[in-house]
N, CA, C and O atoms as a Tinker XYZ file with bonds, in Angstrom:
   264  protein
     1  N     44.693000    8.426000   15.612000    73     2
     2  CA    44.002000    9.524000   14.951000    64     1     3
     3  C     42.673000    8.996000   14.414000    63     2     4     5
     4  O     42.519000    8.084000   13.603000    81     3
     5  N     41.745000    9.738000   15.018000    73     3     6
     6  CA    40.643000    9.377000   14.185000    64     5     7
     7  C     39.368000   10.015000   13.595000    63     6     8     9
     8  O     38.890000   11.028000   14.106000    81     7
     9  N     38.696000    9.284000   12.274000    73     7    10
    10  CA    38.129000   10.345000   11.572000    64     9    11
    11  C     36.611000   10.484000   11.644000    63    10    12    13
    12  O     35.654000    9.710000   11.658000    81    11
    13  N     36.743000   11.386000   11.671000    73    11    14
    14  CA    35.195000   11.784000   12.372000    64    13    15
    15  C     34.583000   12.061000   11.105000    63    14    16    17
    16  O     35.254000   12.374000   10.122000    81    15
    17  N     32.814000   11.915000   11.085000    73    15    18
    18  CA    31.982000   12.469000    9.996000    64    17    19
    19  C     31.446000   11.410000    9.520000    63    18    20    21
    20  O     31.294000   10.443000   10.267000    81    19
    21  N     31.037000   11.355000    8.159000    73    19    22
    22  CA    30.051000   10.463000    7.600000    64    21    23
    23  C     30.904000   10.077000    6.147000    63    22    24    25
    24  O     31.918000   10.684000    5.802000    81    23
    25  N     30.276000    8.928000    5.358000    73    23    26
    26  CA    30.915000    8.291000    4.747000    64    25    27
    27  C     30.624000    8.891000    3.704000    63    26    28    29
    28  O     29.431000    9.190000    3.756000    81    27
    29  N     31.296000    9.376000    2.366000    73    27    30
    30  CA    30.721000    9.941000    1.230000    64    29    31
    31  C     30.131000    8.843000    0.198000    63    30    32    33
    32  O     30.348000    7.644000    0.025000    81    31
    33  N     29.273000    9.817000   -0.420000    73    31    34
    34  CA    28.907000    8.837000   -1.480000    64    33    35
    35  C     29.262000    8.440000   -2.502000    63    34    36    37
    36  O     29.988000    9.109000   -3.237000    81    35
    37  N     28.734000    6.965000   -2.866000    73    35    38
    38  CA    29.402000    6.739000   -4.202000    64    37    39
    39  C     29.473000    7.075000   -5.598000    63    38    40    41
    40  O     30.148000    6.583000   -6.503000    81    39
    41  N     28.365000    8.324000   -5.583000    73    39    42
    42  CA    28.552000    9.233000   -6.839000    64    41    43
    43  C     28.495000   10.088000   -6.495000    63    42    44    45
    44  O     27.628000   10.350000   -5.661000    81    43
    45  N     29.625000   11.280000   -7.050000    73    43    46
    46  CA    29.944000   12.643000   -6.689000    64    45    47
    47  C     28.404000   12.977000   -7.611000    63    46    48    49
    48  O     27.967000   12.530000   -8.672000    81    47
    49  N     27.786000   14.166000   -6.428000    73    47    50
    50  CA    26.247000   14.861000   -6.401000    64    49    51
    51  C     26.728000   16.005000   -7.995000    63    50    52    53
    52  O     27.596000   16.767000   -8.420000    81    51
    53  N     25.490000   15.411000   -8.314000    73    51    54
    54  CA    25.762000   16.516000   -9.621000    64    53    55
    55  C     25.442000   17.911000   -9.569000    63    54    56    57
    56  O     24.727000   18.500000   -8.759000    81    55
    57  N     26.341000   18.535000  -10.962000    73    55    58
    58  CA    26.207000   20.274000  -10.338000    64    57    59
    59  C     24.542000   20.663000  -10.871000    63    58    60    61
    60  O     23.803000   20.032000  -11.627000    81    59
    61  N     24.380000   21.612000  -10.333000    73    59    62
    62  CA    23.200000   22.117000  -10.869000    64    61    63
    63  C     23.028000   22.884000  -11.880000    63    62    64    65
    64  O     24.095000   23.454000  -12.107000    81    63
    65  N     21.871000   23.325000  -12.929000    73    63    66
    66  CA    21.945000   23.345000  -14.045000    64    65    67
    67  C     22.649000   24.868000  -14.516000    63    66    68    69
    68  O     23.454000   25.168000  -15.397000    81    67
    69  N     21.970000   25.603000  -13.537000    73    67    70
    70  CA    22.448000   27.253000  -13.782000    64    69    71
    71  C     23.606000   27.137000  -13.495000    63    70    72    73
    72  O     24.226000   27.731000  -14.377000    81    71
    73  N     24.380000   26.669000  -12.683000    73    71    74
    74  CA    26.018000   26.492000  -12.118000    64    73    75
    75  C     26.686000   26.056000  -13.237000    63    74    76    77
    76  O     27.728000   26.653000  -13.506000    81    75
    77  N     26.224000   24.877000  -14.178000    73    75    78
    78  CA    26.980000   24.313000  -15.407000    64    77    79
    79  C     26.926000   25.261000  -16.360000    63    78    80    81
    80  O     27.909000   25.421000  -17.083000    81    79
    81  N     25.804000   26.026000  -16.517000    73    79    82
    82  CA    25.461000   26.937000  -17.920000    64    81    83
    83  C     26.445000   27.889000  -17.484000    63    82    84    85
    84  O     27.442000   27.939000  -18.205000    81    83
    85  N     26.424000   28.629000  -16.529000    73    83    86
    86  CA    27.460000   29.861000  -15.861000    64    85    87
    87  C     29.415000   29.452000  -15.808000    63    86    88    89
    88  O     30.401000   30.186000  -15.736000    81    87
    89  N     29.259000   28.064000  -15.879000    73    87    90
    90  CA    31.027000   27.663000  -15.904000    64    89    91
    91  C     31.133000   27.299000  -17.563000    63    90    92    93
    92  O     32.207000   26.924000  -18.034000    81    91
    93  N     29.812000   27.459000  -18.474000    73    91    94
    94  CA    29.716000   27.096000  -19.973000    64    93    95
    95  C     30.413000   28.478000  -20.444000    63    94    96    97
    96  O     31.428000   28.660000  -21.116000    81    95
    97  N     29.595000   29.296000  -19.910000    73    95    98
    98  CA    29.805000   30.267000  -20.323000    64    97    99
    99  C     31.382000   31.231000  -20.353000    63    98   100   101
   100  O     31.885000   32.001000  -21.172000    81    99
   101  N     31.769000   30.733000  -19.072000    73    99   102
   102  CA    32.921000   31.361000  -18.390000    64   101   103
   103  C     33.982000   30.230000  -19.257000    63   102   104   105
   104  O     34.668000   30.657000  -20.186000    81   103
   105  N     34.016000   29.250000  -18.985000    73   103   106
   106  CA    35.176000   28.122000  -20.196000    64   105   107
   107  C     34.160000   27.563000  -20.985000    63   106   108   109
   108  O     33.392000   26.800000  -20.400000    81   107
   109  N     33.947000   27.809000  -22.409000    73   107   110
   110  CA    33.040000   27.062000  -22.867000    64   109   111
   111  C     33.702000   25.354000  -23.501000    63   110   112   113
   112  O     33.058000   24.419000  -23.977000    81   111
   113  N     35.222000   25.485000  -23.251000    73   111   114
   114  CA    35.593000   24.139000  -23.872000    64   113   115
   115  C     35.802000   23.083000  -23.297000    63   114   116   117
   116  O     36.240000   22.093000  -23.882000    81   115
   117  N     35.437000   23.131000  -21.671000    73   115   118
   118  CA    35.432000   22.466000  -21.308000    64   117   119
   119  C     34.637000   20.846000  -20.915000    63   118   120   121
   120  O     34.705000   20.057000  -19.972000    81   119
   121  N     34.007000   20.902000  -22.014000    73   119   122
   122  CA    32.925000   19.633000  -22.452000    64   121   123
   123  C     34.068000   18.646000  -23.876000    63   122   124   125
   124  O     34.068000   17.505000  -24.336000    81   123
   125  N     34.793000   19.769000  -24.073000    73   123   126
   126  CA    35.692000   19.047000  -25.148000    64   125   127
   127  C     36.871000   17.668000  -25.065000    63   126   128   129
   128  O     37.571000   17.047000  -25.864000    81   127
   129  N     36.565000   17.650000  -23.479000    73   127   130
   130  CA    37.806000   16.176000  -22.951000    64   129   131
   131  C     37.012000   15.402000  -22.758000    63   130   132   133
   132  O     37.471000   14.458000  -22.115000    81   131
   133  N     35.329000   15.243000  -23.151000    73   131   134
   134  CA    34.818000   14.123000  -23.123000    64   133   135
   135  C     34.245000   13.792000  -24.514000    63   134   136   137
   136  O     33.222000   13.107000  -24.503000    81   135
   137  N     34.710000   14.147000  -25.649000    73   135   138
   138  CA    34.705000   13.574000  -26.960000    64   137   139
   139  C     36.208000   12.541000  -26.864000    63   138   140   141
   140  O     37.424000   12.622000  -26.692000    81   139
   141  N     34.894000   11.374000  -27.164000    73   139   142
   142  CA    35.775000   10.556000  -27.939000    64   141   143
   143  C     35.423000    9.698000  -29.302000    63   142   144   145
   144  O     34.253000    9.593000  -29.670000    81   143
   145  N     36.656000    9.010000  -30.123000    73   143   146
   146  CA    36.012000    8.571000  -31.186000    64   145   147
   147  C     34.744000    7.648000  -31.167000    63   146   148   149
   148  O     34.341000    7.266000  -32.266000    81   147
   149  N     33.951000    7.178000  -29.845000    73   147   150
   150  CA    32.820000    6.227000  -30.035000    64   149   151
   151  C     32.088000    7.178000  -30.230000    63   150   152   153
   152  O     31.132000    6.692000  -30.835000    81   151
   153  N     31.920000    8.212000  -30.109000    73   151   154
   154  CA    30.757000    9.439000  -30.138000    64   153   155
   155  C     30.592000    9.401000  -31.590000    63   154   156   157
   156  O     29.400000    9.485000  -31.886000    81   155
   157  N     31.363000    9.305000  -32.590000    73   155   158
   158  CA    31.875000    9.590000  -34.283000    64   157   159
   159  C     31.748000    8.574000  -35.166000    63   158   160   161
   160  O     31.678000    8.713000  -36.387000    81   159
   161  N     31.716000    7.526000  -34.551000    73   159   162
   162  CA    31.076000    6.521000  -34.985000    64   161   163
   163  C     29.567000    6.033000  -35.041000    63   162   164   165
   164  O     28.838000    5.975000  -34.051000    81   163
   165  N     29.137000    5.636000  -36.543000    73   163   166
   166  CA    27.627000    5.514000  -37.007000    64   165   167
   167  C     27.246000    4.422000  -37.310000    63   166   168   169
   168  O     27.661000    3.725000  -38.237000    81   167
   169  N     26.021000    4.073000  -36.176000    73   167   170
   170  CA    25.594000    2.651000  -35.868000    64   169   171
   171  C     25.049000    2.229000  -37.208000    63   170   172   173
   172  O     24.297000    3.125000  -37.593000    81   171
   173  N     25.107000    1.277000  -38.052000    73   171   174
   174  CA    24.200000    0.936000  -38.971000    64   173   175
   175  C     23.158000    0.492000  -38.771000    63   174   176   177
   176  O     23.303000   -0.170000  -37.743000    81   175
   177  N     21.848000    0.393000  -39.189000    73   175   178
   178  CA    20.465000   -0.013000  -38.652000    64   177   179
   179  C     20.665000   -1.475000  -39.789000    63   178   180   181
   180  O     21.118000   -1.606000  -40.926000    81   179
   181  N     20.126000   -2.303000  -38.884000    73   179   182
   182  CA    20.052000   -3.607000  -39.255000    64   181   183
   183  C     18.629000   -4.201000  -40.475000    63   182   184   185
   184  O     17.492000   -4.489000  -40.100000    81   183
   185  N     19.116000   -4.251000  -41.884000    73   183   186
   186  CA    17.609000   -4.319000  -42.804000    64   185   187
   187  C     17.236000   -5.531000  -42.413000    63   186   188   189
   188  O     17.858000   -6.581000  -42.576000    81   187
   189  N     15.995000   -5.336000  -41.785000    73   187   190
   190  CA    15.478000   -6.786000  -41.914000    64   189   191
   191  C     13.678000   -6.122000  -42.633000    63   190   192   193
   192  O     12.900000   -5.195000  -42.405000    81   191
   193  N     13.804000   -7.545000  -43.743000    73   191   194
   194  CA    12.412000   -7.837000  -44.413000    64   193   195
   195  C     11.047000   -7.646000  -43.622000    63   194   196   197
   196  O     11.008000   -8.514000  -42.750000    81   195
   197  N      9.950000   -6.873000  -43.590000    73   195   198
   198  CA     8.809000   -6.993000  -43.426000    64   197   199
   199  C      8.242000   -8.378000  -43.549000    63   198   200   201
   200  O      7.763000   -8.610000  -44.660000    81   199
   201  N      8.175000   -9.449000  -42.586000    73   199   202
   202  CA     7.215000  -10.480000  -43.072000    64   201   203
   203  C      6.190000   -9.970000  -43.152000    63   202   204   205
   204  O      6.168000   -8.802000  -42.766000    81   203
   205  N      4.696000  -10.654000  -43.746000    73   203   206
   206  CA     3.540000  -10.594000  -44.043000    64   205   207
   207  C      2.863000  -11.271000  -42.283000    63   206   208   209
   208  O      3.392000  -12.215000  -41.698000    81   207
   209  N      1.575000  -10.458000  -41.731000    73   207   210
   210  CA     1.574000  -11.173000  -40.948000    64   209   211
   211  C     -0.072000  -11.210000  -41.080000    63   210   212   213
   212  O     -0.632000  -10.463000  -41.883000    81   211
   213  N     -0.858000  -12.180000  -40.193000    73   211   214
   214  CA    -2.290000  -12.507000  -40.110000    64   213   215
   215  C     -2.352000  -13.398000  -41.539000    63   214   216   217
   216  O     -1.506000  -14.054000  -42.146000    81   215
   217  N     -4.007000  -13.045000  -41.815000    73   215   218
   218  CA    -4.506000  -14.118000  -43.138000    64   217   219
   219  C     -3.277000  -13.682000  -44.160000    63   218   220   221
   220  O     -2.867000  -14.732000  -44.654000    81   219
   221  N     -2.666000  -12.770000  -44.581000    73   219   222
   222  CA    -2.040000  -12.646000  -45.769000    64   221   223
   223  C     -1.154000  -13.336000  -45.707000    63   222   224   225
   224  O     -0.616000  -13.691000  -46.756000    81   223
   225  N     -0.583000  -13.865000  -44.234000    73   223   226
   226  CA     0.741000  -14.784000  -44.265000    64   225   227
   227  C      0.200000  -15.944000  -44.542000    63   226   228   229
   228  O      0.837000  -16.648000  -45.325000    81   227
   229  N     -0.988000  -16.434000  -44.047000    73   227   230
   230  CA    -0.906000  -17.584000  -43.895000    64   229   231
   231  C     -1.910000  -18.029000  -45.406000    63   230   232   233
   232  O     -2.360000  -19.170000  -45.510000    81   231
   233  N     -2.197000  -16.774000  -46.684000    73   231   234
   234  CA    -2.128000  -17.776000  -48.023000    64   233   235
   235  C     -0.827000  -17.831000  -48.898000    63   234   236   237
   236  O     -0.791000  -18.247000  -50.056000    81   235
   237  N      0.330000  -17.310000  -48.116000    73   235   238
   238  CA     1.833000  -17.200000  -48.607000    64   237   239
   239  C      1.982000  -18.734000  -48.103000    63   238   240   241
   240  O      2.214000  -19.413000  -49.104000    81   239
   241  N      1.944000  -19.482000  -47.033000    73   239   242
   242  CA     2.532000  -20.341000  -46.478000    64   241   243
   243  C      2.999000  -21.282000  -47.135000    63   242   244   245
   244  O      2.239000  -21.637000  -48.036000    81   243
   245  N      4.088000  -21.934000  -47.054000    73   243   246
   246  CA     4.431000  -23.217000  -47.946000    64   245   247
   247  C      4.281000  -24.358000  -47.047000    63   246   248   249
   248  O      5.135000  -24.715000  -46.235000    81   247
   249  N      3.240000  -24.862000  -47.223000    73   247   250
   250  CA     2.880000  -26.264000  -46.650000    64   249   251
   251  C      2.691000  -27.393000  -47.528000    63   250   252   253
   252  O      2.162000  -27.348000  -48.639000    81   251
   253  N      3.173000  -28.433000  -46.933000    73   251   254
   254  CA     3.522000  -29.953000  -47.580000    64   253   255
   255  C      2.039000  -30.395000  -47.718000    63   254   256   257
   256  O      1.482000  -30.393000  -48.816000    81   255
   257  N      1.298000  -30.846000  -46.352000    73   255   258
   258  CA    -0.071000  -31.211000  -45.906000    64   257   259
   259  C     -1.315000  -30.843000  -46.603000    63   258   260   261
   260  O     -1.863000  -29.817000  -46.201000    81   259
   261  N     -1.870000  -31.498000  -47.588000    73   259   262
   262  CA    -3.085000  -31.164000  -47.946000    64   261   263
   263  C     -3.485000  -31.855000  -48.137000    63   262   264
   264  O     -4.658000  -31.808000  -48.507000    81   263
């Protein structure tokens, strides 16, 4: 037996936009089986200090050498 045709691809072709809004409309909950708890979780932003940069850094500098 053998199979005739072409090989599919490796990502199923996405729907188009009016087609998604029109199946939104018709089931709207169906976006609800792709919540999960990483979605709910809140990244913290990392504080980091403003150094001083150009001439103002460099009459901050702590140097040994003079």
């Amino acid at each position: 037996m053998a199979i005739k045709g072409s090989k599919l691809p490796q990502r199923p072709k996405k729907r188009a936009k009016f087609i998604q809004r029109k199946l939104n409309l018709v089931s709207p909950g169906t976006w609800l089986c792709d919540l999960t708890l990483e979605r709910y979780e809140v990244r913290e932003k990392k504080i980091s200090k403003k150094r001083p940069r150009g001439l103002k850094a460099m009459g901050h500098m702590d140097s040994d050498s003079e």
